[in-house]
GROMACS .gro file of N, CA and C in nm:
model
  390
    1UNK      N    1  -1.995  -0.571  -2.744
    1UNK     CA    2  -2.004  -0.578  -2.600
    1UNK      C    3  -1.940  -0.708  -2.554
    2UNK      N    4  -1.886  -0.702  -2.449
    2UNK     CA    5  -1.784  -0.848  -2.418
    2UNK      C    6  -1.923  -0.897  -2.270
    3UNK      N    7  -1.879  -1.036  -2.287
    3UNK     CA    8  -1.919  -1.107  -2.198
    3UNK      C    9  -1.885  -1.130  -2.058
    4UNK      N   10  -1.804  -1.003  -2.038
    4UNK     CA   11  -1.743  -1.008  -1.868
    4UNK      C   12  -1.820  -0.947  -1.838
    5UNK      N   13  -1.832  -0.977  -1.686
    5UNK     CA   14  -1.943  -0.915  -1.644
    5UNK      C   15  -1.932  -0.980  -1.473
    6UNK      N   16  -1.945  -0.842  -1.393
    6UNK     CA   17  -1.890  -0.875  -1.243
    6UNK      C   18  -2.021  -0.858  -1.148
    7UNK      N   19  -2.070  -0.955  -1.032
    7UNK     CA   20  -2.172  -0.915  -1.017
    7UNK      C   21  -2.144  -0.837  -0.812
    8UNK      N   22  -2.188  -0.720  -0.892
    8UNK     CA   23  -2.155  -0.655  -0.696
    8UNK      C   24  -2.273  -0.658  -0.632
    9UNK      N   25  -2.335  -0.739  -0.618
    9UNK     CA   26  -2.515  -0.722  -0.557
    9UNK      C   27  -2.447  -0.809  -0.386
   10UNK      N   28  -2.370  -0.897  -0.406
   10UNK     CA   29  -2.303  -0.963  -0.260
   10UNK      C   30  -2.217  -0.833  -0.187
   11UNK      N   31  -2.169  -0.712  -0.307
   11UNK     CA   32  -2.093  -0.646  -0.185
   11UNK      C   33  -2.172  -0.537  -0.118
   12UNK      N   34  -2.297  -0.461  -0.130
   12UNK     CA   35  -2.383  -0.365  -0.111
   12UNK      C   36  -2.409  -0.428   0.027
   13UNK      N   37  -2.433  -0.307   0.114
   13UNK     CA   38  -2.412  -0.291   0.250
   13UNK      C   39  -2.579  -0.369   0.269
   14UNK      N   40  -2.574  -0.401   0.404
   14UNK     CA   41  -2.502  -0.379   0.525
   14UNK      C   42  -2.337  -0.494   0.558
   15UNK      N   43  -2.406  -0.635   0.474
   15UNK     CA   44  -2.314  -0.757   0.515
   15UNK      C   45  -2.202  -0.710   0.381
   16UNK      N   46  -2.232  -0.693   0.264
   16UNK     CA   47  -2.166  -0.743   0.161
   16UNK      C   48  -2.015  -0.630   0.161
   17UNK      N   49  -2.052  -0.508   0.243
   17UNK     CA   50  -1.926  -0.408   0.264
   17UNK      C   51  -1.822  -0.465   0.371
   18UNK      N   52  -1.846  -0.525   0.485
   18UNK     CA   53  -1.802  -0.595   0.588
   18UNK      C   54  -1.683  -0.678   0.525
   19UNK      N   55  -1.774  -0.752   0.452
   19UNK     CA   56  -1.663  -0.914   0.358
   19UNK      C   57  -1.540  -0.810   0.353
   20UNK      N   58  -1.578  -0.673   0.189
   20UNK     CA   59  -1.483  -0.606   0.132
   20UNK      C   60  -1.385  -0.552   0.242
   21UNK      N   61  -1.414  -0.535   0.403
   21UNK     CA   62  -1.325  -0.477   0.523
   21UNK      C   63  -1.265  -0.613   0.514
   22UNK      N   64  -1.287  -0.703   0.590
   22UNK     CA   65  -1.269  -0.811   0.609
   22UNK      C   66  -1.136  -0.870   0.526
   23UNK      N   67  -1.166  -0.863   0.359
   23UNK     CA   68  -1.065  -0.913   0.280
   23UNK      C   69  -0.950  -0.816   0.263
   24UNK      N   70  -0.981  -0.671   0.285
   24UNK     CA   71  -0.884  -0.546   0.252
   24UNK      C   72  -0.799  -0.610   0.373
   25UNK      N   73  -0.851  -0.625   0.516
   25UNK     CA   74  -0.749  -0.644   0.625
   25UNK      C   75  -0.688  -0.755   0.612
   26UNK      N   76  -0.740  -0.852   0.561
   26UNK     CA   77  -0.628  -0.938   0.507
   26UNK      C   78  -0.551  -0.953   0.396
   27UNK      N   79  -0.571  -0.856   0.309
   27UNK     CA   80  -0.426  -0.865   0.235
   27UNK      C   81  -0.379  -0.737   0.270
   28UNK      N   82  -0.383  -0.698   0.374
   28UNK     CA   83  -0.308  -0.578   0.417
   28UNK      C   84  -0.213  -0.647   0.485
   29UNK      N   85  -0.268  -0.700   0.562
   29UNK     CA   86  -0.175  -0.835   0.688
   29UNK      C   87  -0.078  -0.898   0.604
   30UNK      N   88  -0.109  -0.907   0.503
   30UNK     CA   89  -0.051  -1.044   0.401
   30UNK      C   90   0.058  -0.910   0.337
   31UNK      N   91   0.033  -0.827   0.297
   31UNK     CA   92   0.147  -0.723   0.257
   31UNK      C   93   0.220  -0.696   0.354
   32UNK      N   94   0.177  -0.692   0.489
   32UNK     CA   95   0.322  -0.628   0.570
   32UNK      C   96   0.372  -0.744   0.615
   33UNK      N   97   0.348  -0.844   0.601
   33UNK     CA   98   0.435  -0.952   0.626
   33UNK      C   99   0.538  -0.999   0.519
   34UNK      N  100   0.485  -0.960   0.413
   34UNK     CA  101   0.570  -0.954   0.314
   34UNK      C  102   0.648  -0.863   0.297
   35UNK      N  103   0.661  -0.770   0.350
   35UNK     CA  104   0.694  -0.678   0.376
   35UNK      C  105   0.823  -0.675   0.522
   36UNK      N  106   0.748  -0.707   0.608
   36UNK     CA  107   0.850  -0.787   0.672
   36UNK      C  108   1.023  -0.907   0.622
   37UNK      N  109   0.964  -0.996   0.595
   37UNK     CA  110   1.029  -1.122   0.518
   37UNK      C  111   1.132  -1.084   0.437
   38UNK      N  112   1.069  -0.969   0.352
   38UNK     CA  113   1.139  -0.965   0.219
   38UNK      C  114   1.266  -0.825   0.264
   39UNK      N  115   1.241  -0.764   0.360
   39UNK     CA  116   1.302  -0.652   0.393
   39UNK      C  117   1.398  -0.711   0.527
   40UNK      N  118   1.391  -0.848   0.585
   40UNK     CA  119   1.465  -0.886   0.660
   40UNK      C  120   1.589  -0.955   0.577
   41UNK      N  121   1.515  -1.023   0.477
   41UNK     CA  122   1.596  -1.098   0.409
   41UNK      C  123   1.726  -1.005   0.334
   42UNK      N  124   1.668  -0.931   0.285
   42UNK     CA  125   1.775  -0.765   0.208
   42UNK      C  126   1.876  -0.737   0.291
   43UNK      N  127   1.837  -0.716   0.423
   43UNK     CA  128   1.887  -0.708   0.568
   43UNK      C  129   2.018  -0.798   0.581
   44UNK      N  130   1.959  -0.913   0.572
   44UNK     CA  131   2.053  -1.054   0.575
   44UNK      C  132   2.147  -1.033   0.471
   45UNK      N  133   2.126  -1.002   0.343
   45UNK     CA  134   2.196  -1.002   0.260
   45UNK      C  135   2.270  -0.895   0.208
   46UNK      N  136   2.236  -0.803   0.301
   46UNK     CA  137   2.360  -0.724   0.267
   46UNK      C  138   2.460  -0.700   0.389
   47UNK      N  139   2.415  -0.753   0.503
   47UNK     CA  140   2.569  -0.778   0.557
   47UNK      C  141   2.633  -0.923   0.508
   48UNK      N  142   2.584  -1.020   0.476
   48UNK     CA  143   2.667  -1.100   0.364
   48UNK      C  144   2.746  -1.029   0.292
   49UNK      N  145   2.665  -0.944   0.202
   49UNK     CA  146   2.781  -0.863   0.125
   49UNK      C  147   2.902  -0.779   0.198
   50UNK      N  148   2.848  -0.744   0.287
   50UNK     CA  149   2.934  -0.651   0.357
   50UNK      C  150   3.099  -0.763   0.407
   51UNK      N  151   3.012  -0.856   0.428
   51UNK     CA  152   3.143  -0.969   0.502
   51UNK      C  153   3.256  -1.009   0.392
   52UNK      N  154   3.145  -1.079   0.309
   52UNK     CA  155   3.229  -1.102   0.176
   52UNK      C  156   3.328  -1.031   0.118
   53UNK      N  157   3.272  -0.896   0.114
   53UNK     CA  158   3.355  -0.771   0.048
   53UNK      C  159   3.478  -0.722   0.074
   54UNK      N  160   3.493  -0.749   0.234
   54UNK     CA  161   3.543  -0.698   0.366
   54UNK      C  162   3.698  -0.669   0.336
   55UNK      N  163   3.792  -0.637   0.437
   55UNK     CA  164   3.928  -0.639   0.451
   55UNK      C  165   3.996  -0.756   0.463
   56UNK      N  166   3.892  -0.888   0.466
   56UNK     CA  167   3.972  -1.020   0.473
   56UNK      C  168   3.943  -1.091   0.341
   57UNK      N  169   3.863  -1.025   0.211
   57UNK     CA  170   3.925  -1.105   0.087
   57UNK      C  171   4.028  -1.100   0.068
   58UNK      N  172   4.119  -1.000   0.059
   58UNK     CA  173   4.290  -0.963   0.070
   58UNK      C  174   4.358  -1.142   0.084
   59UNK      N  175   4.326  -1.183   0.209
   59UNK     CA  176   4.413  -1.299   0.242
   59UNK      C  177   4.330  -1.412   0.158
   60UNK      N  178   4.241  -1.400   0.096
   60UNK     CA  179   4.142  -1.510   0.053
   60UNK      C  180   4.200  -1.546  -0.093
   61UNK      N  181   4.256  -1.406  -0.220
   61UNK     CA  182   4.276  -1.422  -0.301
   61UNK      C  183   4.389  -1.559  -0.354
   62UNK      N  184   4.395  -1.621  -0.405
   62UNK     CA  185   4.528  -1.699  -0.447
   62UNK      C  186   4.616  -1.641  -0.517
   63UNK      N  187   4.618  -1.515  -0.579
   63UNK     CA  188   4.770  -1.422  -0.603
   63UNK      C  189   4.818  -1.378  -0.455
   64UNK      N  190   4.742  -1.360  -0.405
   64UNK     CA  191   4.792  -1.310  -0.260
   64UNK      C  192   4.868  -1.416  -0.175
   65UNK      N  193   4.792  -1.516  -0.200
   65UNK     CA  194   4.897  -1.592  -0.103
   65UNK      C  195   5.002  -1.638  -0.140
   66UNK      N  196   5.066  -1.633  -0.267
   66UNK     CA  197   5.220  -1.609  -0.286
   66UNK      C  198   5.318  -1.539  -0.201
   67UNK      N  199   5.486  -1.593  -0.142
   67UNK     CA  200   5.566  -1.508  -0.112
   67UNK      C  201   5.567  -1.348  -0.181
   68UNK      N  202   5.584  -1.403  -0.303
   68UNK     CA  203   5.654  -1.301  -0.355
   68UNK      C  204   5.560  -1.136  -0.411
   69UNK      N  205   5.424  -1.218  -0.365
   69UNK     CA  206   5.311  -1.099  -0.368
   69UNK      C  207   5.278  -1.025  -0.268
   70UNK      N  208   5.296  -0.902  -0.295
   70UNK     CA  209   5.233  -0.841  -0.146
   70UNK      C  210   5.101  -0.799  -0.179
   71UNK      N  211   4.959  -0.783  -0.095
   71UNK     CA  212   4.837  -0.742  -0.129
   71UNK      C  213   4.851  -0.631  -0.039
   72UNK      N  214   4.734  -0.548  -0.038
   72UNK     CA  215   4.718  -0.413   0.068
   72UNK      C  216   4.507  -0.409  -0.041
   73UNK      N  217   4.496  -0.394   0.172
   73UNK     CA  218   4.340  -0.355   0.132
   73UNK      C  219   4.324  -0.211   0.055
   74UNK      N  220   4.269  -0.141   0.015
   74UNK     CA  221   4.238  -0.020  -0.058
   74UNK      C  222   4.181   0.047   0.039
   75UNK      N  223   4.056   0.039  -0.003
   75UNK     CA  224   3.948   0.102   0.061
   75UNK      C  225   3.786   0.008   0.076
   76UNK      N  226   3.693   0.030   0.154
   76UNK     CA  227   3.586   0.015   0.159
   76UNK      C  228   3.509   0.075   0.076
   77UNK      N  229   3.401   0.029  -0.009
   77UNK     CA  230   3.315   0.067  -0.065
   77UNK      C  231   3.190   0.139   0.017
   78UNK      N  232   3.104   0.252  -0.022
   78UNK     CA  233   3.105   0.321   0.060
   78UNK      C  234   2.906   0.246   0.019
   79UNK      N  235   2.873   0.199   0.147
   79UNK     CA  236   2.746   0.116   0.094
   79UNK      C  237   2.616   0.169   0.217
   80UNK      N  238   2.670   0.320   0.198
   80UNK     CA  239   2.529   0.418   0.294
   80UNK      C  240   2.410   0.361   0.212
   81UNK      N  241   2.358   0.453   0.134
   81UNK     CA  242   2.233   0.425   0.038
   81UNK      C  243   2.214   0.265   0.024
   82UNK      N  244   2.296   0.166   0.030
   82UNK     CA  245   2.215   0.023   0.110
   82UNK      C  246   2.152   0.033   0.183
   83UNK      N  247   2.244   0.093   0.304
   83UNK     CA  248   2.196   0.088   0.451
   83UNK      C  249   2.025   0.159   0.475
   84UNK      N  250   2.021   0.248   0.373
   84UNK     CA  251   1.929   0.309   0.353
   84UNK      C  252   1.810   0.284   0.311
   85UNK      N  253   1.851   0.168   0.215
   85UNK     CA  254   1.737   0.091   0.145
   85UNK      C  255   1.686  -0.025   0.233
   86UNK      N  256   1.723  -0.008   0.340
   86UNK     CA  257   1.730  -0.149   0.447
   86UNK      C  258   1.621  -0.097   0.559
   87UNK      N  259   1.648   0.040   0.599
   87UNK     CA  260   1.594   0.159   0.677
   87UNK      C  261   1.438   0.171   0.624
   88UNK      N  262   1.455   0.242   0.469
   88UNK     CA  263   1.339   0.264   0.416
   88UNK      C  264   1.251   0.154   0.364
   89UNK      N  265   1.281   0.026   0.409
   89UNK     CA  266   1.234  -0.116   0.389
   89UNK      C  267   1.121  -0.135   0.539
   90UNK      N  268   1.215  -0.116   0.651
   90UNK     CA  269   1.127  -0.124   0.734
   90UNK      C  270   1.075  -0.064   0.820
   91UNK      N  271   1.072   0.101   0.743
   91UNK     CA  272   0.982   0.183   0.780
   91UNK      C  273   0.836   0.174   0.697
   92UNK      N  274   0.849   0.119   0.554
   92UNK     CA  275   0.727   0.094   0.494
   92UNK      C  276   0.629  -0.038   0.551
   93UNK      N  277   0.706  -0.098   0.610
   93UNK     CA  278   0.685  -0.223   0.684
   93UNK      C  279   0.585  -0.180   0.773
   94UNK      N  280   0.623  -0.056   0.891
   94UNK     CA  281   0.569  -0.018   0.961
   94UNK      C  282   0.434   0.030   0.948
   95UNK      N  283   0.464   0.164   0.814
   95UNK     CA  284   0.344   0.228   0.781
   95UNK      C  285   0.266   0.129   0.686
   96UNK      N  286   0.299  -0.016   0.663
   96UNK     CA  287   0.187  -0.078   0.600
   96UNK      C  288   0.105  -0.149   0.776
   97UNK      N  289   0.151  -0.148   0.859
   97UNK     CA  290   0.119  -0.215   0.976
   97UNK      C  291   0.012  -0.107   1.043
   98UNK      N  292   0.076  -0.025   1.037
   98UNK     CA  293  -0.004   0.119   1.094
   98UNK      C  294  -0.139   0.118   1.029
   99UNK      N  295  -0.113   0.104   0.886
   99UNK     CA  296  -0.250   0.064   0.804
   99UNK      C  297  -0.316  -0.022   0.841
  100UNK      N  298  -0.299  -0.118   0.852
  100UNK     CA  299  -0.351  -0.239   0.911
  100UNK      C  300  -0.409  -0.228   1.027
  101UNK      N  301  -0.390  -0.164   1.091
  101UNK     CA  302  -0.451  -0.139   1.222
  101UNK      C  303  -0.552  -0.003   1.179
  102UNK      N  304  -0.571   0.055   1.112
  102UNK     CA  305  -0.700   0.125   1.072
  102UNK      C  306  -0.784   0.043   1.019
  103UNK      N  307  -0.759  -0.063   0.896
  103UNK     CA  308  -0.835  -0.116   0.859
  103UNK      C  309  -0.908  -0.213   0.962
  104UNK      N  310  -0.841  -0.262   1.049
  104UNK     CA  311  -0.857  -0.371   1.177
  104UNK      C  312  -0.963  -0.284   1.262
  105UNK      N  313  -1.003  -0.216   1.273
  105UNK     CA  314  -1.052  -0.118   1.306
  105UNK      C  315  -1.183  -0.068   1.250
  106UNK      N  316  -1.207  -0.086   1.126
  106UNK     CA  317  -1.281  -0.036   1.070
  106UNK      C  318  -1.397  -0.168   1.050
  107UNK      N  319  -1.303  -0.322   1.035
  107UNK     CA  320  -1.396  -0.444   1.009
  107UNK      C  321  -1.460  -0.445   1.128
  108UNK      N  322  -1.562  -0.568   1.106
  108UNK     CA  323  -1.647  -0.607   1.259
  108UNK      C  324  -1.595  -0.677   1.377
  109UNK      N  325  -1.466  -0.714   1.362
  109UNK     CA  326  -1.355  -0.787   1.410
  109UNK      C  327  -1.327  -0.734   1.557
  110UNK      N  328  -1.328  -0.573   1.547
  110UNK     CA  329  -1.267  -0.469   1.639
  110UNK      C  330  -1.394  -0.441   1.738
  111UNK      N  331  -1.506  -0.461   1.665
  111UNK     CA  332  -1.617  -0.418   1.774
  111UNK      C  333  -1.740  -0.509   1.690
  112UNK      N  334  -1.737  -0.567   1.758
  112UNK     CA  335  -1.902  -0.653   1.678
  112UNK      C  336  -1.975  -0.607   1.701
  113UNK      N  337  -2.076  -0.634   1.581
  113UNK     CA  338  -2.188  -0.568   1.643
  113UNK      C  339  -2.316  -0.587   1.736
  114UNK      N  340  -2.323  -0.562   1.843
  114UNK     CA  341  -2.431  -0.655   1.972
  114UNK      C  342  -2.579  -0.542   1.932
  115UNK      N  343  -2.708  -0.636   1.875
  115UNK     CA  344  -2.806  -0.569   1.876
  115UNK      C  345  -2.870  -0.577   1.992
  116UNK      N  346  -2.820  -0.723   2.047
  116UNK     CA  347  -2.925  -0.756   2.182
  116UNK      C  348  -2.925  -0.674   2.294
  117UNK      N  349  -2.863  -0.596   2.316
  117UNK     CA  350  -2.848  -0.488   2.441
  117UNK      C  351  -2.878  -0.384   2.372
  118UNK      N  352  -2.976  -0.357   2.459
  118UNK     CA  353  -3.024  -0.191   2.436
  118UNK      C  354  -2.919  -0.106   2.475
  119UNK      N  355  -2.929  -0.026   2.389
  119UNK     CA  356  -2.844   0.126   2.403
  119UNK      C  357  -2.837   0.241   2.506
  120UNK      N  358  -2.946   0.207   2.583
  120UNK     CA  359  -2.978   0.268   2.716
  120UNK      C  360  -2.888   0.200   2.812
  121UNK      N  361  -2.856   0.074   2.834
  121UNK     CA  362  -2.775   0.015   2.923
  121UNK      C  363  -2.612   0.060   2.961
  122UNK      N  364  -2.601   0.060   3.078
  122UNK     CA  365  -2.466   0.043   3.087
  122UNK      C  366  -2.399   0.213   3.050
  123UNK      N  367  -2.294   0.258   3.115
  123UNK     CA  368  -2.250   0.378   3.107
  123UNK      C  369  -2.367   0.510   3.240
  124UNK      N  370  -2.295   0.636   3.183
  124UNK     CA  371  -2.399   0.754   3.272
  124UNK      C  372  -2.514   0.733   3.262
  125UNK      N  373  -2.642   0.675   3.379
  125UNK     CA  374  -2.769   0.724   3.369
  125UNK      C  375  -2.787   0.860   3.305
  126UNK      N  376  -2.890   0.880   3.296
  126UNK     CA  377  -2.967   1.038   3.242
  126UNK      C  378  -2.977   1.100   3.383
  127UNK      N  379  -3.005   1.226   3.325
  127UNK     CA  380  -3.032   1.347   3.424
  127UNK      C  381  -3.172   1.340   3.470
  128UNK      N  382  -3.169   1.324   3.603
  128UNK     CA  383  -3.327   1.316   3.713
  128UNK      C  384  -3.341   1.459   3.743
  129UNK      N  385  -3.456   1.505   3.679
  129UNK     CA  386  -3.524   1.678   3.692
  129UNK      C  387  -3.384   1.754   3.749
  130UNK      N  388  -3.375   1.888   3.706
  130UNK     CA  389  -3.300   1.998   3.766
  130UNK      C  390  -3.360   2.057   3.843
   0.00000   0.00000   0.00000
C-alpha cells in the first residue's frame, strides 16, 4: 500500500464544492486566455511568413541581383489549411470562453447566496381568496 493519500473532507458540500467551482472557473479563464495569446501569436506569425515568403524575396536574393541573372516569381504556396489553423484557433478560444461563462455561472460569484431575506419578499404577492 503506498503512502499517498488525498484528503477530500475540505471539498464535500455545502462550502468545500463552491472552492472546486471557484478553482474550475479559474483555470478555465486561465485556458482561454491562453488560448487567446497563443492563437494570436500563430496569427502574427503566419503573416510573417506570408511576407517573408512573398513575391518580393525574388529581388532580395543575391543571385538575383546580378545583371546577367534574370529571376521570375513562380508561384505562391498555397497556405489555406494555415489560414485554417488560425480560424480553428479562435473558434476554440471562443468555445473555451462560452465555457467559462457556464462555469461563471454555476460558482457563487454569479448569484450569492443572501440567507437574510426571506423568500417571501419582493416579486408577485400571493393570491387574496378567489
Amino acid at each position: 500500500m503506498s503512502g499517498f493519500q488525498i484528503n477530500l473532507n475540505p471539498l464535500k458540500e455545502p462550502l468545500g464544492f463552491i472552492k472546486v467551482l471557484e478553482w474550475d472557473f479559474v483555470v478555465t479563464l486561465v485556458a482561454t486566455f491562453l488560448w487567446l495569446v497563443s492563437t494570436s501569436a500563430w496569427a502574427k506569425a503566419l503573416t510573417d511568413i506570408k511576407i517573408a515568403t512573398g513575391h518580393n524575396i525574388v529581388n532580395e536574393l543575391s543571385p538575383c541581383k546580378k545583371k546577367a541573372v534574370m529571376c521570375y516569381f513562380g508561384s505562391v504556396t498555397s497556405m489555406g489549411s494555415l489560414n485554417v489553423s488560425v480560424i480553428v484557433g479562435f473558434l476554440n478560444m471562443i468555445l473555451w470562453g462560452g465555457n467559462a461563462w457556464f462555469v461563471y455561472k454555476e460558482t457563487s460569484l454569479h448569484s450569492p447566496s443572501n440567507t437574510s431575506v426571506p423568500h417571501s419578499q419582493g416579486g408577485i404577492p400571493p393570491p387574496t381568496g378567489i
